[in-house]
PDB file of C-alpha atoms in Angstrom:
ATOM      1  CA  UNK A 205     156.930 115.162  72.038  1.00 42.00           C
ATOM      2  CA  UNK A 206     154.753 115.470  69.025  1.00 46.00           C
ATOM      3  CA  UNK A 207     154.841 119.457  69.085  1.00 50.00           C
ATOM      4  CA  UNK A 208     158.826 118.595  69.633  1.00 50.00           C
ATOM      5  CA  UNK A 209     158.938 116.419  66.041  1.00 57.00           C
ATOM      6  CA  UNK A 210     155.788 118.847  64.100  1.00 71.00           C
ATOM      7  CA  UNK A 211     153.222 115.573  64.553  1.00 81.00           C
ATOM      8  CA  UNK A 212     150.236 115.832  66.297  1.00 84.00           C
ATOM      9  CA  UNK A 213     147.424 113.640  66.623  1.00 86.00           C
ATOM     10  CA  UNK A 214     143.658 114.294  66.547  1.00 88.00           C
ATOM     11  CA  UNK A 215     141.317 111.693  67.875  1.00 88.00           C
ATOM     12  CA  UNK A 216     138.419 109.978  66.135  1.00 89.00           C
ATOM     13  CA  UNK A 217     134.989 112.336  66.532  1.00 87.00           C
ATOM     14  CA  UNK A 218     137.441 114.837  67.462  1.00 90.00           C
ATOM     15  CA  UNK A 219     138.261 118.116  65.246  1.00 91.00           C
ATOM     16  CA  UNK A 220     141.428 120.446  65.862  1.00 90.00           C
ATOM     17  CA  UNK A 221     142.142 123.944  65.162  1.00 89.00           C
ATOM     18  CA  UNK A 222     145.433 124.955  63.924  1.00 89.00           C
ATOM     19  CA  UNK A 223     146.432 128.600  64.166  1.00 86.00           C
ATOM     20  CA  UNK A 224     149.426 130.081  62.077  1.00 86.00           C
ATOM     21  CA  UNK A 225     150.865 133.292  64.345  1.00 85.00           C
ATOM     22  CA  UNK A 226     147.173 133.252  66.403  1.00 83.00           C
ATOM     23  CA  UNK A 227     145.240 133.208  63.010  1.00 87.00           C
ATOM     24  CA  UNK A 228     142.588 130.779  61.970  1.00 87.00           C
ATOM     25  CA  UNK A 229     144.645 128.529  59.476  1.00 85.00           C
ATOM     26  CA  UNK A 230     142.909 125.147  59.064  1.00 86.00           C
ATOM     27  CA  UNK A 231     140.731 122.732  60.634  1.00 88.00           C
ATOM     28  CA  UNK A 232     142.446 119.533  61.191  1.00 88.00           C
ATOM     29  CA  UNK A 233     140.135 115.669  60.933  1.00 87.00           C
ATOM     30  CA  UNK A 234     140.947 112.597  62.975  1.00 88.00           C
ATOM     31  CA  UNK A 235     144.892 111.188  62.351  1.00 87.00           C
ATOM     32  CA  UNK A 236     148.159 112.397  62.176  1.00 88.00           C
ATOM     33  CA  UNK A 237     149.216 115.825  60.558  1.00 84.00           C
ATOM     34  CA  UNK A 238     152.523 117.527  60.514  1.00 83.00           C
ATOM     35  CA  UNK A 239     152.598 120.794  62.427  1.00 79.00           C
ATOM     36  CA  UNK A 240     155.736 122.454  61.435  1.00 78.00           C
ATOM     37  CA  UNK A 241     155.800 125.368  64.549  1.00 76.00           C
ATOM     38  CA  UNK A 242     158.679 127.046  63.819  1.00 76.00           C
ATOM     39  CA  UNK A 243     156.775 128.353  60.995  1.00 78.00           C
ATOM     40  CA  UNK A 244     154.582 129.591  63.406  1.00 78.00           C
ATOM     41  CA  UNK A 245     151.741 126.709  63.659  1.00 82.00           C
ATOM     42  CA  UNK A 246     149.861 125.842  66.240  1.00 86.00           C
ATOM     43  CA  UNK A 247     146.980 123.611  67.984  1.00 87.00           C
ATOM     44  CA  UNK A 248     144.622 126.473  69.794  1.00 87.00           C
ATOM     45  CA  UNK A 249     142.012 123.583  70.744  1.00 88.00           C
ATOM     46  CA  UNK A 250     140.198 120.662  70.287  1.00 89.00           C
ATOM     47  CA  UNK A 251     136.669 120.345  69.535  1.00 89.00           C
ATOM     48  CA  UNK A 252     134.433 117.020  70.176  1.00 90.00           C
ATOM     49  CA  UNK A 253     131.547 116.201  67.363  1.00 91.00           C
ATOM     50  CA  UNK A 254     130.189 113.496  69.775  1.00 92.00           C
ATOM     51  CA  UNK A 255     126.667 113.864  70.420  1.00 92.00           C
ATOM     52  CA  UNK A 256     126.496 116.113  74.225  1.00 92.00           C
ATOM     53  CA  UNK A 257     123.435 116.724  76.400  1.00 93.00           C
ATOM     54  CA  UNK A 258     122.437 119.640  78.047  1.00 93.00           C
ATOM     55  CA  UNK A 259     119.483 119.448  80.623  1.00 93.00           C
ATOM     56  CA  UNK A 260     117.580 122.718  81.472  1.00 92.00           C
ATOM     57  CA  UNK A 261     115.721 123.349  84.605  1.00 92.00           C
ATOM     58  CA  UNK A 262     113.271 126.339  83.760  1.00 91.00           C
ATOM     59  CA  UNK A 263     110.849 127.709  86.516  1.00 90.00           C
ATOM     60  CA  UNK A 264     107.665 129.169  85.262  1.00 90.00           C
ATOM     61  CA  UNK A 265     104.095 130.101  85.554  1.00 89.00           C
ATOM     62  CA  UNK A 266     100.890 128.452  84.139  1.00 89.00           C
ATOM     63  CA  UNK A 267      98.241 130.371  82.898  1.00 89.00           C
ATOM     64  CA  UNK A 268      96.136 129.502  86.204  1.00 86.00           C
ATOM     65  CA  UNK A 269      98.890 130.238  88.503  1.00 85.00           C
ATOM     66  CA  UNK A 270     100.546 127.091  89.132  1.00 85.00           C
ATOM     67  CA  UNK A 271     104.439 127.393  89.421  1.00 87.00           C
ATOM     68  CA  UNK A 272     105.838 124.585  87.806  1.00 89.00           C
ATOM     69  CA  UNK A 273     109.672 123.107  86.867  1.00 91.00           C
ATOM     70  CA  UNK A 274     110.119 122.515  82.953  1.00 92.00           C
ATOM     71  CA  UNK A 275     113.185 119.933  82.926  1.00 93.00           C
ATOM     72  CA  UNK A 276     113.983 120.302  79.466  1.00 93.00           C
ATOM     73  CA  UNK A 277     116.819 117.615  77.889  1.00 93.00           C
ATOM     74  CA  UNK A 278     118.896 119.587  74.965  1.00 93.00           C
ATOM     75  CA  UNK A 279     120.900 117.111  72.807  1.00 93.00           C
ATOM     76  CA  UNK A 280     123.268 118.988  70.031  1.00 93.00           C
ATOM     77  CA  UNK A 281     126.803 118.815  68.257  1.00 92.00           C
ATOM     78  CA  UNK A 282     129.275 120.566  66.933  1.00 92.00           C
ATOM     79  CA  UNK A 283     129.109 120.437  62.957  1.00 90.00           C
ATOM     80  CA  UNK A 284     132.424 119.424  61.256  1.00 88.00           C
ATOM     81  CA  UNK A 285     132.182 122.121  58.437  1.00 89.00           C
ATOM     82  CA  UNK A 286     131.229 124.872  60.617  1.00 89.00           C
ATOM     83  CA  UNK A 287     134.106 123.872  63.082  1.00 89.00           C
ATOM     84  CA  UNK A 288     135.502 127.087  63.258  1.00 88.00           C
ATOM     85  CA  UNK A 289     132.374 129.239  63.709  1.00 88.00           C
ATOM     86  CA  UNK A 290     131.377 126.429  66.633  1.00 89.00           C
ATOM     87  CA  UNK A 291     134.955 127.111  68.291  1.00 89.00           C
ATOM     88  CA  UNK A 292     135.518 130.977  67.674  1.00 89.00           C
ATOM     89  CA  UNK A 293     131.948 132.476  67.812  1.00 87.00           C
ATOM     90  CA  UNK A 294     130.730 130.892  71.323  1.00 84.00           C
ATOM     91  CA  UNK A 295     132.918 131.622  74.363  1.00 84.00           C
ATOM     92  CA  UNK A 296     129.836 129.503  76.354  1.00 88.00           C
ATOM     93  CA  UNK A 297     127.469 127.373  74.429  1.00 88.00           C
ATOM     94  CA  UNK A 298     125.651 125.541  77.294  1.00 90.00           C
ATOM     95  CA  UNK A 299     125.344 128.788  78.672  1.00 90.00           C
ATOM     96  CA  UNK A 300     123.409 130.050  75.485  1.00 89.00           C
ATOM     97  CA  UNK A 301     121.769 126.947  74.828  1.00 90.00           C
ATOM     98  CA  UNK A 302     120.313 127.340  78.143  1.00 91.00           C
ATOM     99  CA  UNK A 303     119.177 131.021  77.386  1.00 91.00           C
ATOM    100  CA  UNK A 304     117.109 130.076  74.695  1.00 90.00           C
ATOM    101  CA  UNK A 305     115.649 127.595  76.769  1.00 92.00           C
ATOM    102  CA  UNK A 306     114.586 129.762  78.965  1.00 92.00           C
ATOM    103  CA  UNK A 307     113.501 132.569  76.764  1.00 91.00           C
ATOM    104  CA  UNK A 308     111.033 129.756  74.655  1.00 91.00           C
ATOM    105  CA  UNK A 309     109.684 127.779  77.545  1.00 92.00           C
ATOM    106  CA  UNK A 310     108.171 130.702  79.566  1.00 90.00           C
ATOM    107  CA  UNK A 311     106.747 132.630  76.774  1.00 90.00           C
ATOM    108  CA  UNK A 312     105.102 129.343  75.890  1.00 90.00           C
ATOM    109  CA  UNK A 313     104.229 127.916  78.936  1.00 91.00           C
ATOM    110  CA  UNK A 314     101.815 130.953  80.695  1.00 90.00           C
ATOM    111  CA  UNK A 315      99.673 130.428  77.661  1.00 90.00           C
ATOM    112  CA  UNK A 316      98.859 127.212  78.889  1.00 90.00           C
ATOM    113  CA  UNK A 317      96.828 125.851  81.893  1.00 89.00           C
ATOM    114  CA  UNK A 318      98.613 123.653  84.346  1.00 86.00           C
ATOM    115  CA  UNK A 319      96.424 120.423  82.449  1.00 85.00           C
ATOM    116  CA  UNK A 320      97.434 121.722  78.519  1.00 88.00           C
ATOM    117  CA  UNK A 321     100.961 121.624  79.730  1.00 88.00           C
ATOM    118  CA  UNK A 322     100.809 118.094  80.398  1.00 86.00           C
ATOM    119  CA  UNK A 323      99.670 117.142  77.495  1.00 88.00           C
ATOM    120  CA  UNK A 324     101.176 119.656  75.100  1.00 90.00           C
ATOM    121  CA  UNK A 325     104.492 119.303  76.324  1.00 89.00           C
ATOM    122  CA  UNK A 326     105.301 117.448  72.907  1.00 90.00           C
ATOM    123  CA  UNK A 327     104.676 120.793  71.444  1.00 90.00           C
ATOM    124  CA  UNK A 328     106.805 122.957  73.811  1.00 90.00           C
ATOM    125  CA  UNK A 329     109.532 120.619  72.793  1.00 91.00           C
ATOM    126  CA  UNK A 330     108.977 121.306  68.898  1.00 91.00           C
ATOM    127  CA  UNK A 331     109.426 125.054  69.752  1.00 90.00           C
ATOM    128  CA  UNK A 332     112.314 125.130  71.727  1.00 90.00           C
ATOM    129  CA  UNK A 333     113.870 122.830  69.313  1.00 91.00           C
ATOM    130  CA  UNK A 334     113.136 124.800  66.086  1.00 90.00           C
ATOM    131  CA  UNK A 335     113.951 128.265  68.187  1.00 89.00           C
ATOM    132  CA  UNK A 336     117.629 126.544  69.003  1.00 90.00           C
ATOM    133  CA  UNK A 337     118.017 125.220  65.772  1.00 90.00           C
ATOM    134  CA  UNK A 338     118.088 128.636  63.902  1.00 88.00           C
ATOM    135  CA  UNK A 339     119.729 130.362  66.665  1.00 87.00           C
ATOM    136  CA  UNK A 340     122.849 127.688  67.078  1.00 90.00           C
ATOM    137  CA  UNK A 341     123.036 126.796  63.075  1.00 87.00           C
ATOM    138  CA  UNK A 342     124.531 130.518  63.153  1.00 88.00           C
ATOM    139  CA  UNK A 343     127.347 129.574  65.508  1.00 90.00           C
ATOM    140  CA  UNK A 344     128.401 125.853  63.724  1.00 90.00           C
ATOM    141  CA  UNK A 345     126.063 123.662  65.878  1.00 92.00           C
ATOM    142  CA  UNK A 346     122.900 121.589  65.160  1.00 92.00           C
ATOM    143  CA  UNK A 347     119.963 120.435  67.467  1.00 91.00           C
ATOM    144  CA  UNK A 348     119.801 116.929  67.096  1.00 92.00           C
ATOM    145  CA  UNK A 349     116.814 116.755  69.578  1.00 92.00           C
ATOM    146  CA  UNK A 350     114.858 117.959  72.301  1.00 92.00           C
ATOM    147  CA  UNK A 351     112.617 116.510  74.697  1.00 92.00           C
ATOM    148  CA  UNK A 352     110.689 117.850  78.053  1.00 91.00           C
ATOM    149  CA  UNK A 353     111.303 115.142  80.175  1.00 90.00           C
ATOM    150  CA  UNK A 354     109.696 116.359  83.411  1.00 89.00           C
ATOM    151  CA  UNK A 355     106.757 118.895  84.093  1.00 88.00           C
ATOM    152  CA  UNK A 356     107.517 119.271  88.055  1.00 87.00           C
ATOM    153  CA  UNK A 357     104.141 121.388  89.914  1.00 86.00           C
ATOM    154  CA  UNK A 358     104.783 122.751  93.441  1.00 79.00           C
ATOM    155  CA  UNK A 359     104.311 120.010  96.093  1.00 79.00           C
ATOM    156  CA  UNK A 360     101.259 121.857  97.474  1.00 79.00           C
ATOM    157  CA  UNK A 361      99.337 121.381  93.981  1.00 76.00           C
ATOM    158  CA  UNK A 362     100.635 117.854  93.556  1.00 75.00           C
ATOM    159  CA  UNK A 363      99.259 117.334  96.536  1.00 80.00           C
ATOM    160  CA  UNK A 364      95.851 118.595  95.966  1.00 78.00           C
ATOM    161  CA  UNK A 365      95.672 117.352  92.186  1.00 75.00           C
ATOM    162  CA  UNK A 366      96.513 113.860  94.063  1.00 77.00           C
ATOM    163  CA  UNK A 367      93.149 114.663  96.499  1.00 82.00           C
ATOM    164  CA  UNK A 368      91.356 115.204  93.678  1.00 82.00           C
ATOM    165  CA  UNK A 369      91.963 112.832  91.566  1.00 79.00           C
ATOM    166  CA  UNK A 370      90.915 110.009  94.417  1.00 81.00           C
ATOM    167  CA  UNK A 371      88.169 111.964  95.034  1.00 84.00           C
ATOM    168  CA  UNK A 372      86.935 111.452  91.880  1.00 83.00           C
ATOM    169  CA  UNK A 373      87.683 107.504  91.921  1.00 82.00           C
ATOM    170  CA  UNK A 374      86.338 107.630  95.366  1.00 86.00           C
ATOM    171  CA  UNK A 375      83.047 109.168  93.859  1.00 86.00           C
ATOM    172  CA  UNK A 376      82.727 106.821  90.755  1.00 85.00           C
ATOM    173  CA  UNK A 377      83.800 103.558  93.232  1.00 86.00           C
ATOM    174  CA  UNK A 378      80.304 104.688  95.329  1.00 87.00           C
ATOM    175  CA  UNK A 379      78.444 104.666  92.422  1.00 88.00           C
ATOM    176  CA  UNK A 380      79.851 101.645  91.170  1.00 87.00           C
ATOM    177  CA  UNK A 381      79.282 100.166  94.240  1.00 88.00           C
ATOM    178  CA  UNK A 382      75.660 101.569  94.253  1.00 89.00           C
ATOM    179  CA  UNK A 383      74.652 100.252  90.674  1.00 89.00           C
ATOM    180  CA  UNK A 384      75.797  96.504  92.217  1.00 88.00           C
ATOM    181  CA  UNK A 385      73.654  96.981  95.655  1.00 89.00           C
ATOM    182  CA  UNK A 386      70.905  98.161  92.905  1.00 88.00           C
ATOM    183  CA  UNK A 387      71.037  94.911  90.710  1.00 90.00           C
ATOM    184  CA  UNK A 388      71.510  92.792  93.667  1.00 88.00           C
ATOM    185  CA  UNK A 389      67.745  94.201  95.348  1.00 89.00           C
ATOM    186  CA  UNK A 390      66.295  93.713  92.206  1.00 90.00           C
ATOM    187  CA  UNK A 391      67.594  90.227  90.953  1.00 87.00           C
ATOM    188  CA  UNK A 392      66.527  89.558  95.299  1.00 88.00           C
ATOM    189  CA  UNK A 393      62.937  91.189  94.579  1.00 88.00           C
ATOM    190  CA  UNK A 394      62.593  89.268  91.098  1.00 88.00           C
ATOM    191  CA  UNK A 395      63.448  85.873  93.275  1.00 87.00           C
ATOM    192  CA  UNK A 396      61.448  86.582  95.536  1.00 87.00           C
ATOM    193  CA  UNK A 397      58.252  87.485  93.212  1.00 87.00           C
ATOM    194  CA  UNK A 398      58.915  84.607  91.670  1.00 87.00           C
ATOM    195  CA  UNK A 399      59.271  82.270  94.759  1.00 86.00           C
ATOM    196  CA  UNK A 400      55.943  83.485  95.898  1.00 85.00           C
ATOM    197  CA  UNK A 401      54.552  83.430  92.484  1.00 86.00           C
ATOM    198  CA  UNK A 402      55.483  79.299  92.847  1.00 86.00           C
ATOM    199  CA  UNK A 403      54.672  79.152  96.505  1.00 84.00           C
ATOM    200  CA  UNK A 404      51.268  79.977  95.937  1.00 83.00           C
ATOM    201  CA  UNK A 405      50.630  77.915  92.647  1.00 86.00           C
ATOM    202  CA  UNK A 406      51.653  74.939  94.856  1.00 83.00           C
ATOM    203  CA  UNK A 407      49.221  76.383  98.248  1.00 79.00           C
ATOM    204  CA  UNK A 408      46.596  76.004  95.320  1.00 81.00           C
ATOM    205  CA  UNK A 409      47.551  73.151  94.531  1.00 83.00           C
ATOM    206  CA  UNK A 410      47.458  71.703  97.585  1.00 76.00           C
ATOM    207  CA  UNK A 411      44.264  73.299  98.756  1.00 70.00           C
ATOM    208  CA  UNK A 412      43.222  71.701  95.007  1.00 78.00           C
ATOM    209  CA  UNK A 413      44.300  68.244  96.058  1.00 78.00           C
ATOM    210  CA  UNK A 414      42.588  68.077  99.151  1.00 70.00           C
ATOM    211  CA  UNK A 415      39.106  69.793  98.104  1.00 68.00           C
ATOM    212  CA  UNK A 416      38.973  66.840  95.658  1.00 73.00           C
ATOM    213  CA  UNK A 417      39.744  64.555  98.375  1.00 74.00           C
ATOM    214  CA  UNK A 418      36.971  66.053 101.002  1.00 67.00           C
ATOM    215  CA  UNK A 419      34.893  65.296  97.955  1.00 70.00           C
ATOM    216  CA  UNK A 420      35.723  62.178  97.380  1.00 73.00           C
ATOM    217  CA  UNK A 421      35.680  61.079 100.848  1.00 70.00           C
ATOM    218  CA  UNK A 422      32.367  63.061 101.764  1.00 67.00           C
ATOM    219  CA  UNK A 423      30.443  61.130  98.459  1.00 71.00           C
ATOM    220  CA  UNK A 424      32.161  57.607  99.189  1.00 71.00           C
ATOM    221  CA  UNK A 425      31.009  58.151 102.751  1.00 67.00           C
ATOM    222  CA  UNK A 426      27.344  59.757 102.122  1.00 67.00           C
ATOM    223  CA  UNK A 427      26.967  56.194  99.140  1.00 69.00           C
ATOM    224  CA  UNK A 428      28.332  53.794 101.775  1.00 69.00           C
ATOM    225  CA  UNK A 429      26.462  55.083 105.205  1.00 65.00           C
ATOM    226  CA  UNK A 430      22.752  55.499 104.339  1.00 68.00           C
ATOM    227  CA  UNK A 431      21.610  58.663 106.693  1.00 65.00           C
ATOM    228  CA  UNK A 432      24.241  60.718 106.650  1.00 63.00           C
ATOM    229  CA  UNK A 433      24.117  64.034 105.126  1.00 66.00           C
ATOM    230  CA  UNK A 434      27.243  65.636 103.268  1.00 64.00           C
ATOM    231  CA  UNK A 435      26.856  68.268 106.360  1.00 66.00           C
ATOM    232  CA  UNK A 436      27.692  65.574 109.032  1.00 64.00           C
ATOM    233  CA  UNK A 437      30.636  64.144 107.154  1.00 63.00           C
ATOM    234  CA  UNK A 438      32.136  66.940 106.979  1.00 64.00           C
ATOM    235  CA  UNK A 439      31.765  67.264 110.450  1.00 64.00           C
ATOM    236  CA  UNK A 440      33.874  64.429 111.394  1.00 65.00           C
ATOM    237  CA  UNK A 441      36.607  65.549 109.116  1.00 65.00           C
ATOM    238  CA  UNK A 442      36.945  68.219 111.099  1.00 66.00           C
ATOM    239  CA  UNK A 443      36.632  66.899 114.351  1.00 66.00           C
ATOM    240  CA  UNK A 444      39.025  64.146 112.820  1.00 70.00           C
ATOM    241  CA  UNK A 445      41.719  67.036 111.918  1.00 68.00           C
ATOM    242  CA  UNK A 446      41.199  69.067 115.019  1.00 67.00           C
ATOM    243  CA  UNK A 447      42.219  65.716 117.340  1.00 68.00           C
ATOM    244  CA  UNK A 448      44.725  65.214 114.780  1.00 70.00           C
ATOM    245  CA  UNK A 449      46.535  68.719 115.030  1.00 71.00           C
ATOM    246  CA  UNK A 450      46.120  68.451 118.929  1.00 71.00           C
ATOM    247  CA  UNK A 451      47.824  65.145 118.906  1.00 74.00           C
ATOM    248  CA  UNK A 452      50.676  66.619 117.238  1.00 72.00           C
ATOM    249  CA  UNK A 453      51.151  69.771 119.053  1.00 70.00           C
ATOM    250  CA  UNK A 454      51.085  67.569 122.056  1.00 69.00           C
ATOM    251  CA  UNK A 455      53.882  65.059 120.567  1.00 70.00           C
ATOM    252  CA  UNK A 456      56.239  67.716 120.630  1.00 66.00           C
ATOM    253  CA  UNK A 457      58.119  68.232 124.115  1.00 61.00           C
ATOM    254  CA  UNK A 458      59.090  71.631 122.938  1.00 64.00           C
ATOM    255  CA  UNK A 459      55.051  73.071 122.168  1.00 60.00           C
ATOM    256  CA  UNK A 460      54.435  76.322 123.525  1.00 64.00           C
ATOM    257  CA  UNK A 461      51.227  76.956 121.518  1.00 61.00           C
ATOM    258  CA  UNK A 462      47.715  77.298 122.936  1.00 60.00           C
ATOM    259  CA  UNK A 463      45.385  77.568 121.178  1.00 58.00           C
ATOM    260  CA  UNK A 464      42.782  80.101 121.102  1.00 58.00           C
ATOM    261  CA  UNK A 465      38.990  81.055 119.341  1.00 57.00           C
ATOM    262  CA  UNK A 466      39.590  84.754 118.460  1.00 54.00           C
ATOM    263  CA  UNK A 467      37.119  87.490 117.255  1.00 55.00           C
ATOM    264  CA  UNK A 468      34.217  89.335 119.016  1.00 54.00           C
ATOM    265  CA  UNK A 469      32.015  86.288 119.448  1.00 59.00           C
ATOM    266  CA  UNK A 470      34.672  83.510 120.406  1.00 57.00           C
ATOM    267  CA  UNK A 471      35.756  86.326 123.286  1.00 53.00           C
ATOM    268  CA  UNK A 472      32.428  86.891 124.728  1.00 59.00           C
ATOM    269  CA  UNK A 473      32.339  82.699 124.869  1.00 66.00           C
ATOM    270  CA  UNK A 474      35.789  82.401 126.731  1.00 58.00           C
ATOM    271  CA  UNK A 475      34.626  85.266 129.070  1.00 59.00           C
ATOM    272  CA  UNK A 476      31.425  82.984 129.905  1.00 69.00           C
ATOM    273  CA  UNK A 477      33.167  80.097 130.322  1.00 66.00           C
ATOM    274  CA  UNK A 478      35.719  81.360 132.690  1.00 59.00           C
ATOM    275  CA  UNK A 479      32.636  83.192 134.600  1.00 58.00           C
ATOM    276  CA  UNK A 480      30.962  79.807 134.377  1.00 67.00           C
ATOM    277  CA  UNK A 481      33.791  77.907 135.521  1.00 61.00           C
ATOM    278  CA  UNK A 482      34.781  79.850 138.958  1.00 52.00           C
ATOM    279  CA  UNK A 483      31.411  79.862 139.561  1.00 57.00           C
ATOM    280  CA  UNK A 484      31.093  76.390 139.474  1.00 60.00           C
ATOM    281  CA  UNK A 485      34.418  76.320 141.385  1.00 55.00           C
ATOM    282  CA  UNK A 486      32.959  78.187 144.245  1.00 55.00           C
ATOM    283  CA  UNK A 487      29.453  77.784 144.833  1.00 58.00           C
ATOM    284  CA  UNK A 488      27.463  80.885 146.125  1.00 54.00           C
ATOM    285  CA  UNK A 489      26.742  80.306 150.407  1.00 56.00           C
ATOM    286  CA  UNK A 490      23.536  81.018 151.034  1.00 49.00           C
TER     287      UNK A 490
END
């Protein structure tokens, strides 16, 4: 109906080109304009200066080998004073968007190992975008940005990167693991040092305590019992501690502890005692 009248509308972020007998004539902004056709006007397209994205899937080779998928994200628009080199001059612009793409991204990416392409993807980025941006500034468009957004190996190296990588925790977890079993065996040995350290200050203290009190007893006793050597007191001490310990031993109804003299001597005494004994035991007939 607008053609009908010679009104046409162009919508905001929009630009349209108007042809007089198939000729470039003008390039029409966002509104209303009057398109008088019978002179021979026309609308041959529209063209959007909205912001559009392009995303690139480029398959290359490392410098070690490694296949890898370069997802690269291409964001560009149509400039408004170039309108008419953006709409005649490109009959496919993702299409050669894309080429460059590709053309950048593997002669930059075999000069790089698999891990430099990780972390210099910023810089692949910075050269496809400055190799777009004077390619596509000759056809009306500018490179508003560009970004790899995915470096995507071949499953079998993902898979072994993956192995490696928790071998490598694996191998630092052991010796993690091994520097703790480490502190614990020494903080144990220093406790225990030290626990025996104490253990025998108090066995000499103890052993102190009762030397002093043999003494004690032994004078007191030699002062109070005229006769009696030191030699016979401490006789009776002993005899006194041996019926002691025996009295314990038998308190208990769970003692399973004899008692034995040991070493060459105290044998050869047990052997005549027991020879002594069955003799007695049963008499020789004569």
């Amino acid at each position: 109906m607008g053609q009908a009248l010679g009104c046409v509308q162009v919508d905001q972020s929009t630009v349209a080109i108007r042809e007089t007998f198939g000729k470039f004539d003008d390039v029409l902004d966002p509104g209303c304009h009057c398109l008088p056709w019978c002179l021979g006007s026309q609308i041959a397209g529209h063209l959007s200066l909205r912001v559009q994205q392009l995303d690139v899937r480029c398959e290359t080779k490392t410098k070690d080998n490694v296949f890898v998928t370069v997802v690269a994200s291409v964001q560009y628009r149509a400039l408004a004073e170039k309108a008419s080199d953006a709409f005649y001059k490109l009959s496919n612009t993702r299409g050669q968007i894309q080429s460059y793409v590709f053309d950048v991204i593997r002669a930059s990416v075999p000069k790089l190992d698999l891990d430099s392409t990780f972390e210099q993807k910023n810089d692949i980025a910075k050269a496809v975008e400055e190799e777009l941006e004077k390619a596509m500034s000759h056809y009306g468009f500018e490179i508003v940005q560009t970004l790899i957004v995915d470096i995507e190996p071949d499953e079998h190296v993902k898979r072994a990167m993956n192995e490696i990588n928790a071998a490598a925790r694996m191998r630092l977890a052991a010796t993690e693991k091994a520097e703790a079993e480490k502190i614990l065996q020494i903080k144990r040995a220093e406790g225990e040092a030290e626990s025996k350290y104490l253990s025998g200050l108090g066995i000499a203290r103890q052993r102190q305590a009762i030397v002093d009190g043999l003494r004690d007893s032994v004078l007191a006793f030699s002062e109070n019992v005229p006769g009696t050597s030191s030699k016979d007191v401490m006789d009776m001490v002993l005899v006194t501690q041996y019926f002691d310990t025996m009295k314990e031993i038998g308190a208990s109804s769970k003692s399973n502890s004899v008692f034995i003299p040991h070493g060459p001597g105290a044998v050869r005494d047990i052997a005549s005692q027991i020879r002594d004994g069955l003799l007695q035991a049963n008499p020789p007939q004569v």
